[in-house]
mmCIF file of C-alpha atoms in Angstrom:
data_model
loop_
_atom_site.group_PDB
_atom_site.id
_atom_site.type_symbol
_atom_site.label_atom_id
_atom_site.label_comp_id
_atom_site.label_asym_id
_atom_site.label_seq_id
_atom_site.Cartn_x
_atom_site.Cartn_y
_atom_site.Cartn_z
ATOM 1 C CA UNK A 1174 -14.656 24.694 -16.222
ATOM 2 C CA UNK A 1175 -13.838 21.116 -16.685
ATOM 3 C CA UNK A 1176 -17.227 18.260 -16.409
ATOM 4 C CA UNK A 1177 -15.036 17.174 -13.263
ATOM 5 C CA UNK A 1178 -14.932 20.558 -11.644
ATOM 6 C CA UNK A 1179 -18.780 21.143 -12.425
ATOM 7 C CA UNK A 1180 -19.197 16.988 -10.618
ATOM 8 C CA UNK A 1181 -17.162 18.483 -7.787
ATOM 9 C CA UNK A 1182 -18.712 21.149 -7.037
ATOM 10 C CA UNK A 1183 -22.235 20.201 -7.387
ATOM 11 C CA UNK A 1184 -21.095 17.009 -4.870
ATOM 12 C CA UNK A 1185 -20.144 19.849 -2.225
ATOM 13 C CA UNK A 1186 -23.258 21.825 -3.000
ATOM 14 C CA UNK A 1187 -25.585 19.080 -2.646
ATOM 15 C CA UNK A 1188 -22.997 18.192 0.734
ATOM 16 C CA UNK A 1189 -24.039 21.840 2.021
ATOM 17 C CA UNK A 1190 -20.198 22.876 1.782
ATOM 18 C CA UNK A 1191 -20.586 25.057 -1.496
ATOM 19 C CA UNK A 1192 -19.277 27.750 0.461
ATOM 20 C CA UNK A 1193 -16.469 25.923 2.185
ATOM 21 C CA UNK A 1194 -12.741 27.254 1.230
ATOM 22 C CA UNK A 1195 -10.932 24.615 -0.936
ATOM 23 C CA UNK A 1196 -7.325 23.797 -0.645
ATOM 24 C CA UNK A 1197 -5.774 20.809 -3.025
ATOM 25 C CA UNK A 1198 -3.207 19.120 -0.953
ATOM 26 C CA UNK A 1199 -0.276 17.729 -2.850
ATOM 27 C CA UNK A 1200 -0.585 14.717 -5.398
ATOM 28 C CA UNK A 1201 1.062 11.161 -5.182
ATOM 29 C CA UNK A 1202 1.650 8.245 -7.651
ATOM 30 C CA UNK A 1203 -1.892 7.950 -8.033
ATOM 31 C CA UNK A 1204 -4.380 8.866 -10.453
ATOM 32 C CA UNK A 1205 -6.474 10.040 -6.742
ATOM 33 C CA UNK A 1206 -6.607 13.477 -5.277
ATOM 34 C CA UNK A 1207 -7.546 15.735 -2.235
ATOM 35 C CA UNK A 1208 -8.748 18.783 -1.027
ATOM 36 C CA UNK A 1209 -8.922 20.046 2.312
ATOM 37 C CA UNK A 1210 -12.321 22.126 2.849
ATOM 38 C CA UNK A 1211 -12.802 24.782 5.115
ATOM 39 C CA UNK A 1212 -16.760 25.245 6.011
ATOM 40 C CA UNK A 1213 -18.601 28.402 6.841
ATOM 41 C CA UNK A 1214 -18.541 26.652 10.704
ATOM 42 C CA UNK A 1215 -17.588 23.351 11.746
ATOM 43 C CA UNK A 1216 -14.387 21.258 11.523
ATOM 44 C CA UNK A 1217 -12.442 21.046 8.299
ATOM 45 C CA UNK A 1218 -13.121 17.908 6.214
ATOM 46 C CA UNK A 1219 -11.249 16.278 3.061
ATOM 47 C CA UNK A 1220 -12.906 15.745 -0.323
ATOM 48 C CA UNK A 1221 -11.501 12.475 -1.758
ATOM 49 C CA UNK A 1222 -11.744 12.707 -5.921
ATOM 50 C CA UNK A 1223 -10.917 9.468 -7.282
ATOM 51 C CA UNK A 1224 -12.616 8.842 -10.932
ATOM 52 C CA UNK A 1225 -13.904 5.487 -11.900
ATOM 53 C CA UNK A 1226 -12.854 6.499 -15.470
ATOM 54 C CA UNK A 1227 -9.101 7.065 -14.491
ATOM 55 C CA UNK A 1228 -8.644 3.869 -13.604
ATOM 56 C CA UNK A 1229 -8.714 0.127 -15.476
ATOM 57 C CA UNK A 1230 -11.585 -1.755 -13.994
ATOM 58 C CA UNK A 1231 -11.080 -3.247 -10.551
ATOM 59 C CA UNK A 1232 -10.831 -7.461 -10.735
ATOM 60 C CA UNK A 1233 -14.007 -9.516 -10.599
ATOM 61 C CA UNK A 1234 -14.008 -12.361 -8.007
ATOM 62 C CA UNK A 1235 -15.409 -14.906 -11.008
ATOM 63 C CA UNK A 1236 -12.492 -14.088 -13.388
ATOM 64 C CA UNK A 1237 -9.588 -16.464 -14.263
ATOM 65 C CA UNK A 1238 -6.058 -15.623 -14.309
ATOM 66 C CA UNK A 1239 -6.778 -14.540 -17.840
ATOM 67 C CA UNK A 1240 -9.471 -12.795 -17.705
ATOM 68 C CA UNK A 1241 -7.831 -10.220 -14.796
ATOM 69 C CA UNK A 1242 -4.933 -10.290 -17.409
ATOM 70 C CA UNK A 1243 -7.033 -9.341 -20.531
ATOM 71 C CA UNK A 1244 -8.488 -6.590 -18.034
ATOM 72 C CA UNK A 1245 -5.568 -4.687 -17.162
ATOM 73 C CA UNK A 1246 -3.063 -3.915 -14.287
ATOM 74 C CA UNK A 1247 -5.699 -3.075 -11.514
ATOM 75 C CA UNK A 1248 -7.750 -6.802 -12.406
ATOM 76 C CA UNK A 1249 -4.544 -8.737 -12.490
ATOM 77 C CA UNK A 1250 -2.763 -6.683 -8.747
ATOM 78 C CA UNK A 1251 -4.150 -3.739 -7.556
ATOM 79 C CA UNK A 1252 -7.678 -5.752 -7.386
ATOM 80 C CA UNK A 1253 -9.885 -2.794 -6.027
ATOM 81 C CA UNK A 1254 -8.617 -0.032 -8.792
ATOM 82 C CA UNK A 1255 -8.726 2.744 -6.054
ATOM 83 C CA UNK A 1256 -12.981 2.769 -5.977
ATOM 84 C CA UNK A 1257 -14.435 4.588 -3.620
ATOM 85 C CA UNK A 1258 -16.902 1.857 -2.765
ATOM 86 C CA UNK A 1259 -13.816 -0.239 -1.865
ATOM 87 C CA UNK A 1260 -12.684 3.183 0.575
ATOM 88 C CA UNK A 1261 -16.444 3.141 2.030
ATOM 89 C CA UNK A 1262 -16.542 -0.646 2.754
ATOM 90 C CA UNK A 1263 -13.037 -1.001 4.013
ATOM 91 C CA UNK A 1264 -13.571 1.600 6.719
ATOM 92 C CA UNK A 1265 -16.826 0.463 7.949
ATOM 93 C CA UNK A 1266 -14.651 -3.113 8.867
ATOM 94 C CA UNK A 1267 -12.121 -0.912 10.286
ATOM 95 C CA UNK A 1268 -14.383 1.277 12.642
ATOM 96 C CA UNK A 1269 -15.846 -1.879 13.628
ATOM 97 C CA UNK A 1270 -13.012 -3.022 15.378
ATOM 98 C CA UNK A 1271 -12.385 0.018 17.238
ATOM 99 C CA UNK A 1272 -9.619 1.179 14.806
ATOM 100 C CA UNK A 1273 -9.492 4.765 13.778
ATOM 101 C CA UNK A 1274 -11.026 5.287 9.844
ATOM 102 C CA UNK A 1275 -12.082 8.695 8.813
ATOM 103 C CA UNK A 1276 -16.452 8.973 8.818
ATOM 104 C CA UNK A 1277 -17.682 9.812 6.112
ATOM 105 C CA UNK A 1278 -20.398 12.467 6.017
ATOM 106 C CA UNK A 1279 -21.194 12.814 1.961
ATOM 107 C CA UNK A 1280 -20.735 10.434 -0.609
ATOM 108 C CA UNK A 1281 -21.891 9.976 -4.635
ATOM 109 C CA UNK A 1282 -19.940 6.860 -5.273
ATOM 110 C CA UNK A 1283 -21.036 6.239 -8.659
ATOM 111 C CA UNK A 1284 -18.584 9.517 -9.502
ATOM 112 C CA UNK A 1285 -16.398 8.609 -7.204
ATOM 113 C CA UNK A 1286 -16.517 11.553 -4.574
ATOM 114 C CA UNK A 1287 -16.955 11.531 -0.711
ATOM 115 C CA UNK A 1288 -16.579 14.036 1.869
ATOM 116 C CA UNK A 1289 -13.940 12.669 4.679
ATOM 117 C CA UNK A 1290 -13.159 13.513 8.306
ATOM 118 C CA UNK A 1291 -10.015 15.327 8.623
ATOM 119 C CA UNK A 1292 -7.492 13.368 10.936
ATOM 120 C CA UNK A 1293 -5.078 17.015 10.274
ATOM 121 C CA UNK A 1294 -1.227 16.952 9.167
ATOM 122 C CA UNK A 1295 -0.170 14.749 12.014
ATOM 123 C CA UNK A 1296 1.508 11.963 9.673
ATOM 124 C CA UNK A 1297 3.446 9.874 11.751
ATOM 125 C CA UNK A 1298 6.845 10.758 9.315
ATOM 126 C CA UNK A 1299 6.129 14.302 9.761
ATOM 127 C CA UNK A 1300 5.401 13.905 13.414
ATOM 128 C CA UNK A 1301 9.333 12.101 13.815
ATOM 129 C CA UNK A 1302 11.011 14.804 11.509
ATOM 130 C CA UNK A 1303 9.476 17.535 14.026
ATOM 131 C CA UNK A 1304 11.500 15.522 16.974
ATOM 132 C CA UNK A 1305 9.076 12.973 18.410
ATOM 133 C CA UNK A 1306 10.085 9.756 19.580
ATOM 134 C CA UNK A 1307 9.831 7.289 16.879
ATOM 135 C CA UNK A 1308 9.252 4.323 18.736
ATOM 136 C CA UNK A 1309 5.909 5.225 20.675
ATOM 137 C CA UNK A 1310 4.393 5.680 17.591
ATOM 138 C CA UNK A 1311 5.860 2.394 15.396
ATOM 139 C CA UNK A 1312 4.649 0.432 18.602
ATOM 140 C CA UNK A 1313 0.828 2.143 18.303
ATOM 141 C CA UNK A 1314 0.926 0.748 14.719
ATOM 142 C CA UNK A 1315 1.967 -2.559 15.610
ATOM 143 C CA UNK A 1316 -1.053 -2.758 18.504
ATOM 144 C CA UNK A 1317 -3.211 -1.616 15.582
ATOM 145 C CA UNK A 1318 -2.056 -4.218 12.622
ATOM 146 C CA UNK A 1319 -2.092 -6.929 15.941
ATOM 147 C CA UNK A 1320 -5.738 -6.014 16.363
ATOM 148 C CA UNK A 1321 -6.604 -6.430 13.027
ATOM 149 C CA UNK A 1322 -4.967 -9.104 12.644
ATOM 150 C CA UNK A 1323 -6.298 -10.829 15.441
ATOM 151 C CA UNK A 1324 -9.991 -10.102 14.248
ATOM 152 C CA UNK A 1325 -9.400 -13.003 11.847
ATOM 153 C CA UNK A 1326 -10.420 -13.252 8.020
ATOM 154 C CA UNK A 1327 -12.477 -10.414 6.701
ATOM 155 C CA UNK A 1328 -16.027 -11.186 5.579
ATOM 156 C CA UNK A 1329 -16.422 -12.133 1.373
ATOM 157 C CA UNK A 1330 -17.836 -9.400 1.077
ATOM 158 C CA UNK A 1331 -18.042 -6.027 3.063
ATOM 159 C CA UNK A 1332 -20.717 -3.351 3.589
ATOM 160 C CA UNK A 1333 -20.728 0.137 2.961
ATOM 161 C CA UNK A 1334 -22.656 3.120 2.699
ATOM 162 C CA UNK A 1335 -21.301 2.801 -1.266
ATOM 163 C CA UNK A 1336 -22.809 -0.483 -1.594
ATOM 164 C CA UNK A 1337 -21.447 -3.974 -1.335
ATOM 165 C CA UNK A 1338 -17.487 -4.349 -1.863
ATOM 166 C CA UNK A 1339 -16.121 -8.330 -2.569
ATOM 167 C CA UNK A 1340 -12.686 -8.793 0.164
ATOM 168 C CA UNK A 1341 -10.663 -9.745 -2.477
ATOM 169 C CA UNK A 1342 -7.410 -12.163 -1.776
ATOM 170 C CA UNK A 1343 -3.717 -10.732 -2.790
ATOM 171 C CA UNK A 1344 -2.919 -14.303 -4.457
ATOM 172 C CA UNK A 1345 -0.622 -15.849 -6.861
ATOM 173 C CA UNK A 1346 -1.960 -13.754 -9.504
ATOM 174 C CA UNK A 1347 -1.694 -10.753 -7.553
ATOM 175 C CA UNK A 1348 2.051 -11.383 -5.761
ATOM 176 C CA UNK A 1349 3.409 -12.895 -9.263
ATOM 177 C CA UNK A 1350 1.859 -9.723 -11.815
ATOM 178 C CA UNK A 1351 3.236 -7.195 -8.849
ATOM 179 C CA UNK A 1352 7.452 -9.121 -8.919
ATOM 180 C CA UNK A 1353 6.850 -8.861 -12.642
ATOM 181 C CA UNK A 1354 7.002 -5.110 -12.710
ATOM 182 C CA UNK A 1355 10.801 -5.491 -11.971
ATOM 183 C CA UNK A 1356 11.526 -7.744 -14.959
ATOM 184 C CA UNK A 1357 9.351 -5.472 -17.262
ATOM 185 C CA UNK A 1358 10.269 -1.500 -16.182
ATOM 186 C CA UNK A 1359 13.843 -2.010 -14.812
ATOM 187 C CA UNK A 1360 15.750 -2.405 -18.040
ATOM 188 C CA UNK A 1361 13.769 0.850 -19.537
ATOM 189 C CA UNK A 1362 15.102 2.218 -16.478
ATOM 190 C CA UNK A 1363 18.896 0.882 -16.504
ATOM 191 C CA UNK A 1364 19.764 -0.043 -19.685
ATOM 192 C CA UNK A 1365 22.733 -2.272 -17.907
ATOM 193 C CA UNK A 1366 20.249 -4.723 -17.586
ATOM 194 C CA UNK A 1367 17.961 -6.891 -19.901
ATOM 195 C CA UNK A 1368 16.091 -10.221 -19.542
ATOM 196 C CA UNK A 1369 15.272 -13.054 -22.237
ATOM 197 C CA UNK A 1370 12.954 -14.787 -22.242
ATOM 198 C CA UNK A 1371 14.307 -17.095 -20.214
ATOM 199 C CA UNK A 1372 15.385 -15.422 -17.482
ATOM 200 C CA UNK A 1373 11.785 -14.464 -16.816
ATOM 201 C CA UNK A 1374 10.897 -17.665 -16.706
ATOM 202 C CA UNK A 1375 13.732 -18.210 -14.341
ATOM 203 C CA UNK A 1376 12.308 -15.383 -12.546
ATOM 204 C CA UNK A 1377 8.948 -16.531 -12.020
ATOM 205 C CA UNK A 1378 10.085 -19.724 -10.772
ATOM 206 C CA UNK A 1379 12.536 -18.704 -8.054
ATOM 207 C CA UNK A 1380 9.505 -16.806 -6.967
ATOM 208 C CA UNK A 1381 7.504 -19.830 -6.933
ATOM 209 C CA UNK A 1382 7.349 -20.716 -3.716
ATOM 210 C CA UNK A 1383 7.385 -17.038 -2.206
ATOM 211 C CA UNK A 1384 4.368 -16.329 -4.171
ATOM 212 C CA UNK A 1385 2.616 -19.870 -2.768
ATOM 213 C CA UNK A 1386 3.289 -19.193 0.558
ATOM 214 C CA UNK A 1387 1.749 -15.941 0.757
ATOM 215 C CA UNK A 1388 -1.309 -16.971 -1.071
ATOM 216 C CA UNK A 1389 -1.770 -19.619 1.201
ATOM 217 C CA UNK A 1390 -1.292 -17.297 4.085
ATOM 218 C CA UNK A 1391 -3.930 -14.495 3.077
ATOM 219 C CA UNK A 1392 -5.953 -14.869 6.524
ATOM 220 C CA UNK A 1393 -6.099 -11.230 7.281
ATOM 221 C CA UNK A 1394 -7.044 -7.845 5.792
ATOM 222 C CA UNK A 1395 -4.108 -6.006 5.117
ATOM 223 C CA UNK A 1396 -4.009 -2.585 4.613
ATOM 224 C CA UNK A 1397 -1.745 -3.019 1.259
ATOM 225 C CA UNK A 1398 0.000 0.913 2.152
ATOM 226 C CA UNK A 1399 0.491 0.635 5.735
ATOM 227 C CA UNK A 1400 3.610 3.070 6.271
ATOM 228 C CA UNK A 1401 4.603 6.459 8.141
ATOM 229 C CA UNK A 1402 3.115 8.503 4.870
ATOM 230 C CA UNK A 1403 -0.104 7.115 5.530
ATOM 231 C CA UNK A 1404 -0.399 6.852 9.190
ATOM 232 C CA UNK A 1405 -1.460 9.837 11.516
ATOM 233 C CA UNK A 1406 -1.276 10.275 14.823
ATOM 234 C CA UNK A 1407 -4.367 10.796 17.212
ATOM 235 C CA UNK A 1408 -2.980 11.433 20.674
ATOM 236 C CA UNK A 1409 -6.095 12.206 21.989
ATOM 237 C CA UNK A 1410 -7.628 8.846 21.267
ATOM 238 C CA UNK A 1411 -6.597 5.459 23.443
ATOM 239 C CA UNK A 1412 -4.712 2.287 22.333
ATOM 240 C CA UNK A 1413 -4.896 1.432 18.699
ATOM 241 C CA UNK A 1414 -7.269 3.924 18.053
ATOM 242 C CA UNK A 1415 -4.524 6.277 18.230
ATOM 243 C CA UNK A 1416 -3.040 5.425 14.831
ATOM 244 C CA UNK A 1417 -5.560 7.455 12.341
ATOM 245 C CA UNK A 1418 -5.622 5.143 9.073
ATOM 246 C CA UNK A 1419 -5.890 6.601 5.357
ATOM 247 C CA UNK A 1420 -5.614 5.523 1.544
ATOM 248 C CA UNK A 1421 -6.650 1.984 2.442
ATOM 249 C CA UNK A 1422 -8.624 1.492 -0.426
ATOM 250 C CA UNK A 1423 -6.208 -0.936 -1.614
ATOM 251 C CA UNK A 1424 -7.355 -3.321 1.082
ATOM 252 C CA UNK A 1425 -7.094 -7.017 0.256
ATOM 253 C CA UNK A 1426 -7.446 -10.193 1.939
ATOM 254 C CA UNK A 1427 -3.233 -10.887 2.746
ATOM 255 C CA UNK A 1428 -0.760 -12.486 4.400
ATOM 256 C CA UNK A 1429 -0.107 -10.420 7.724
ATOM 257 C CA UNK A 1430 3.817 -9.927 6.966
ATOM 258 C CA UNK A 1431 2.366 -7.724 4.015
ATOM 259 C CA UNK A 1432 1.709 -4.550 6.399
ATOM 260 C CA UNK A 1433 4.722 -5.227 8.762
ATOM 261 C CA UNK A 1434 7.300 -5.312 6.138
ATOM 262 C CA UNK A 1435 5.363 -2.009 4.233
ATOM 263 C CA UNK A 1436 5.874 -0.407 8.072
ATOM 264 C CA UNK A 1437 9.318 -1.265 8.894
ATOM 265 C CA UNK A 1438 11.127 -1.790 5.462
ATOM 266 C CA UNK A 1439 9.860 1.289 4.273
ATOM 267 C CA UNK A 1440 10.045 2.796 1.137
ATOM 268 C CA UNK A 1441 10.321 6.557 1.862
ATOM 269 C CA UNK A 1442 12.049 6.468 5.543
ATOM 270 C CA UNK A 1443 14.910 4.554 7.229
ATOM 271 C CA UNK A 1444 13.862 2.099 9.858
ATOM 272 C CA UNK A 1445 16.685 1.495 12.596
ATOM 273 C CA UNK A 1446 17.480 -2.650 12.655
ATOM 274 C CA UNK A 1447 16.712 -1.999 16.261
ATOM 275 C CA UNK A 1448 13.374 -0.727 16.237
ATOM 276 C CA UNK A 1449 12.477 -3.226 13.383
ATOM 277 C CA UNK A 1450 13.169 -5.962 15.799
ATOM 278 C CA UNK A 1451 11.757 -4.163 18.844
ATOM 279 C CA UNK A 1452 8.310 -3.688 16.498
ATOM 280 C CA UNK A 1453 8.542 -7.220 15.703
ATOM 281 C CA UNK A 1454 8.649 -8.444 19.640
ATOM 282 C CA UNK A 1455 6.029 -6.357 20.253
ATOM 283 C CA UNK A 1456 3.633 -8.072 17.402
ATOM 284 C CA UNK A 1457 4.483 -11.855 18.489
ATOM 285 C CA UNK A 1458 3.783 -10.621 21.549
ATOM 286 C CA UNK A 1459 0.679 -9.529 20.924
ATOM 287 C CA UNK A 1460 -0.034 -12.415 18.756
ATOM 288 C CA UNK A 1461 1.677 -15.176 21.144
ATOM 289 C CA UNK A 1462 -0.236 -18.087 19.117
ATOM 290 C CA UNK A 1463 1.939 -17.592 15.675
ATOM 291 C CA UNK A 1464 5.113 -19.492 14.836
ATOM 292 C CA UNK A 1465 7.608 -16.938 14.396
ATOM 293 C CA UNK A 1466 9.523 -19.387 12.601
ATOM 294 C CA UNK A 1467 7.477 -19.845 10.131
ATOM 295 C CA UNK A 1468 5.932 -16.510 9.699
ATOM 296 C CA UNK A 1469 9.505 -14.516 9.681
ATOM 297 C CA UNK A 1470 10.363 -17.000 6.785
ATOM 298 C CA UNK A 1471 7.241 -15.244 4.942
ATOM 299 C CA UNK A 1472 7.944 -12.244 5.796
ATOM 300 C CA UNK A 1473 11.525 -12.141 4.403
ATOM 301 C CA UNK A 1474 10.505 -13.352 1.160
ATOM 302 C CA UNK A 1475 6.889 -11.212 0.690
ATOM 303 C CA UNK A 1476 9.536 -8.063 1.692
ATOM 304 C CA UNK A 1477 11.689 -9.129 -0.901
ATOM 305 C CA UNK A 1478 9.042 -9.737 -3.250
ATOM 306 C CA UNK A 1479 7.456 -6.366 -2.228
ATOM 307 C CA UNK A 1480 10.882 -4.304 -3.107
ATOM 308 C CA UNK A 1481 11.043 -5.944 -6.423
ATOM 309 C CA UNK A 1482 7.814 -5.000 -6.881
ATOM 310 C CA UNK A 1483 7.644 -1.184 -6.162
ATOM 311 C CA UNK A 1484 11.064 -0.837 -7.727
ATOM 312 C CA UNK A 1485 9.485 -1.997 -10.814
ATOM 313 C CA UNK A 1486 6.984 0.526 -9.890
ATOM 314 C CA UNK A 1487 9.356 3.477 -9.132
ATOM 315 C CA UNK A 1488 11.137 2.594 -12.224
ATOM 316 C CA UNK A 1489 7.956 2.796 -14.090
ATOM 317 C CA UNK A 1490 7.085 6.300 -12.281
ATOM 318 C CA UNK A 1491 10.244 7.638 -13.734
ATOM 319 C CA UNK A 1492 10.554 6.194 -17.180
ATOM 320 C CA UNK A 1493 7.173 6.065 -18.385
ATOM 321 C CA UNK A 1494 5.507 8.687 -16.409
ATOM 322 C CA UNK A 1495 8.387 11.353 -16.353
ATOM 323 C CA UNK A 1496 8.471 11.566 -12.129
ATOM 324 C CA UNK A 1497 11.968 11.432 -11.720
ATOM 325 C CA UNK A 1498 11.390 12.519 -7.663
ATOM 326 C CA UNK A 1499 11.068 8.756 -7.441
ATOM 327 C CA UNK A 1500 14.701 7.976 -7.696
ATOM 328 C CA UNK A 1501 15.568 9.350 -4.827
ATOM 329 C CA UNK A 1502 13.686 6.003 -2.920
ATOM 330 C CA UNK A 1503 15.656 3.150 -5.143
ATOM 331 C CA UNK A 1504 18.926 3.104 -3.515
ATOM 332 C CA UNK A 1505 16.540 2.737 -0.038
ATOM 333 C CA UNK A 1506 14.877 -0.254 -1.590
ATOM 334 C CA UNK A 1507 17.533 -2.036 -3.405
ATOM 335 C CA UNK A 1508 19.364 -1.726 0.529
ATOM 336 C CA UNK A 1509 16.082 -3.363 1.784
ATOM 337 C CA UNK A 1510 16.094 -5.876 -0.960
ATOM 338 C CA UNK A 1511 19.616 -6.939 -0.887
ATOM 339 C CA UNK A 1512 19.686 -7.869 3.041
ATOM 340 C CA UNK A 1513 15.891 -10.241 2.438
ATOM 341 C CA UNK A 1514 18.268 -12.060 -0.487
ATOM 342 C CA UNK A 1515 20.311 -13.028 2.150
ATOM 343 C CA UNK A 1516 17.837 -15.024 3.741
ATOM 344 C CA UNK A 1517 17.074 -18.164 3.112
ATOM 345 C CA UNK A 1518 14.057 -18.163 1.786
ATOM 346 C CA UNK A 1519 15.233 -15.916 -1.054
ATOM 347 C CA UNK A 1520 18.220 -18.098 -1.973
ATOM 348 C CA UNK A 1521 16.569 -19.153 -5.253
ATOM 349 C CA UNK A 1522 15.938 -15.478 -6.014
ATOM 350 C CA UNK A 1523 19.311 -14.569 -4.837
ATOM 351 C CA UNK A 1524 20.852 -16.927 -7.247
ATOM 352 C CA UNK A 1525 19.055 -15.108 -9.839
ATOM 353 C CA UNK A 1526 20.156 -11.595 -9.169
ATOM 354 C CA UNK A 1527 23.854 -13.177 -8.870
ATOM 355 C CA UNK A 1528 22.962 -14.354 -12.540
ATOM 356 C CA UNK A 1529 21.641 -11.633 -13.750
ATOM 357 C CA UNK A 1530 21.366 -7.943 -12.212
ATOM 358 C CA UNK A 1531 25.293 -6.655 -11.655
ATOM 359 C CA UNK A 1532 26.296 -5.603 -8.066
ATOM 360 C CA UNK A 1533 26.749 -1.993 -9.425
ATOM 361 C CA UNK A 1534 23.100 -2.119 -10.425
ATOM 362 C CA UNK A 1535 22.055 -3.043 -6.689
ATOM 363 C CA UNK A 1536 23.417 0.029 -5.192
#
């Protein structure tokens, strides 16, 4: 028996569940994993295992640039490293506005082990492949991100039965290190393609002003993996609360695009045009005080940005870490990414593909 198994299932003794019938559930990109638990009576409940060792330290709020560099990948963009006192803390804030975050009956933080409500199988993608209506449920998760949204900037620092969390802001560090993954995985990827040194300079300053804007515009929390994978539906609950949130502890301070472009250019499901645009009415008209203008400019680029990003990261997946299943979501995001470099807020960027990544590579 592995020193993790023997953690595990002294947590769930110590929980009063050491009888309770264990079922791992299936693993993601993550180094994060769950198991549904059946108890001797009672509702089932989810035991989230996320190791502080498996993970680079999350970023202090005092270090420089540098320092989050010297640190690793989850100080320089990933920020919280997957903690469980960032999980805790995030869905305190979100239970306080009347959204729908799973209690939390056990905890041991320092090992990085809680005992979560089950919200059940009802993910929102799963929910449209059985036949439902699509749009009901996109519009719930608008009303939620509007309520959010609407709650203003997050607190410094949050509060959780794991301790005190810091809110930490996606910024320039953050967007720039995340585009970056593109430049650095791709061509071990797709050996068609290579960049010098100075085309990733080039790169980073087409990006510039993408990257500036959305640091400036970090007012909200954003859920940083707001999609139909991680969304499940609560019927029985009213308004926003209706739209059961999960694996936020990502959460950073953000621009709000950030979660609207995660929901409706997503990575793993086709979004109709239509019901991208009918989403998007629905949020400015929830939110009637923000320029559209403005904010649709953002949101083109931070999309863009964001596709570069996790195809750097699917790339990654499959080169380094030998998941090939993730190949299967690049022609989705290069179709995403190609129709935000027509906008004009990407026309520095777009210049730079022209220069530099072939057509045939963008397919």
């Amino acid at each position: 028996m592995s020193d993790r198994e023997t953690l595990r299932l002294d947590f769930l003794k110590a929980a009063g569940l050491a009888e309770a019938v264990r079922v791992p559930l299936p693993g993601d990109a993550s180094t994060r994993r769950y198991e549904r638990l059946t108890p001797t009576s009672g509702p089932t409940l989810m035991l989230m295992d996320q190791a502080p060792a498996a993970e680079s330290p999350p970023a202090d709020p005092s270090w420089t640039p540098q320092q989050r560099q010297a640190a690793g990948w989850n100080a320089v963009a990933r920020l919280s490293a997957g903690r469980i006192e960032a999980f805790t803390a995030v869905a305190g804030h979100l239970k306080s506005l009347g959204l729908s975050a799973p209690d939390i009956p056990a905890l041991d933080a320092a090992n990085g082990l809680a005992v979560l409500e089950d919200f059940g199988d009802a993910l929102f993608a799963r929910v449209i492949e059985d036949g439902a209506d699509e749009t009901p449920l996109y519009l719930a998760a608008i009303e939620a991100l509007a309520v959010l949204h609407e709650a203003g900037t997050p607190p410094q620092t949050l509060h959780g039965p794991g301790g005190d969390w810091p809110m930490l802001t996606y910024d320039e560090t953050a967007l720039q290190g995340g585009a970056d993954l593109f430049v650095e995985w791709l061509p071990k990827l797709d050996d068609r393609v290579s960049f010098d040194d100075a085309a990733i300079a080039d790169w980073r300053a087409a990006w510039a002003p993408i990257v500036a804007s959305g640091a400036a515009g970090a007012t909200v929390m954003a859920h940083r993996d707001y999609h139909a994978e991680n969304l499940i539906w609560l019927p029985r609950r009213d308004g926003a609360a209706r739209v059961g949130m999960i694996d936020f502890q990502d959460a950073v301070r953000a621009h709000p695009s950030w979660d609207l472009h995660s929901l409706l250019q997503d990575a793993r499901r086709d979004v109709s045009p239509a019901l991208e645009a009918e989403a998007l009415n629905r949020y400015f008209a929830l939110r009637p005080d923000v320029d559209r203008a403005a904010f649709m400019a953002d949101y083109a680029g931070l999309a863009g940005l964001n596709q570069a990003r996790i195809i750097g990261i699917f790339a990654r997946l499959i080169a380094r870490d030998g998941k090939p299943r993730y190949r299967q979501f690049l022609p989705r995001m290069w179709r995403h990414l190609n129709a935000n470099l027509e906008q004009l807020a990407l026309a520095p960027v777009a210049r730079w593909f022209d220069r530099h990544v072939p057509a045939e590579v963008r397919a």
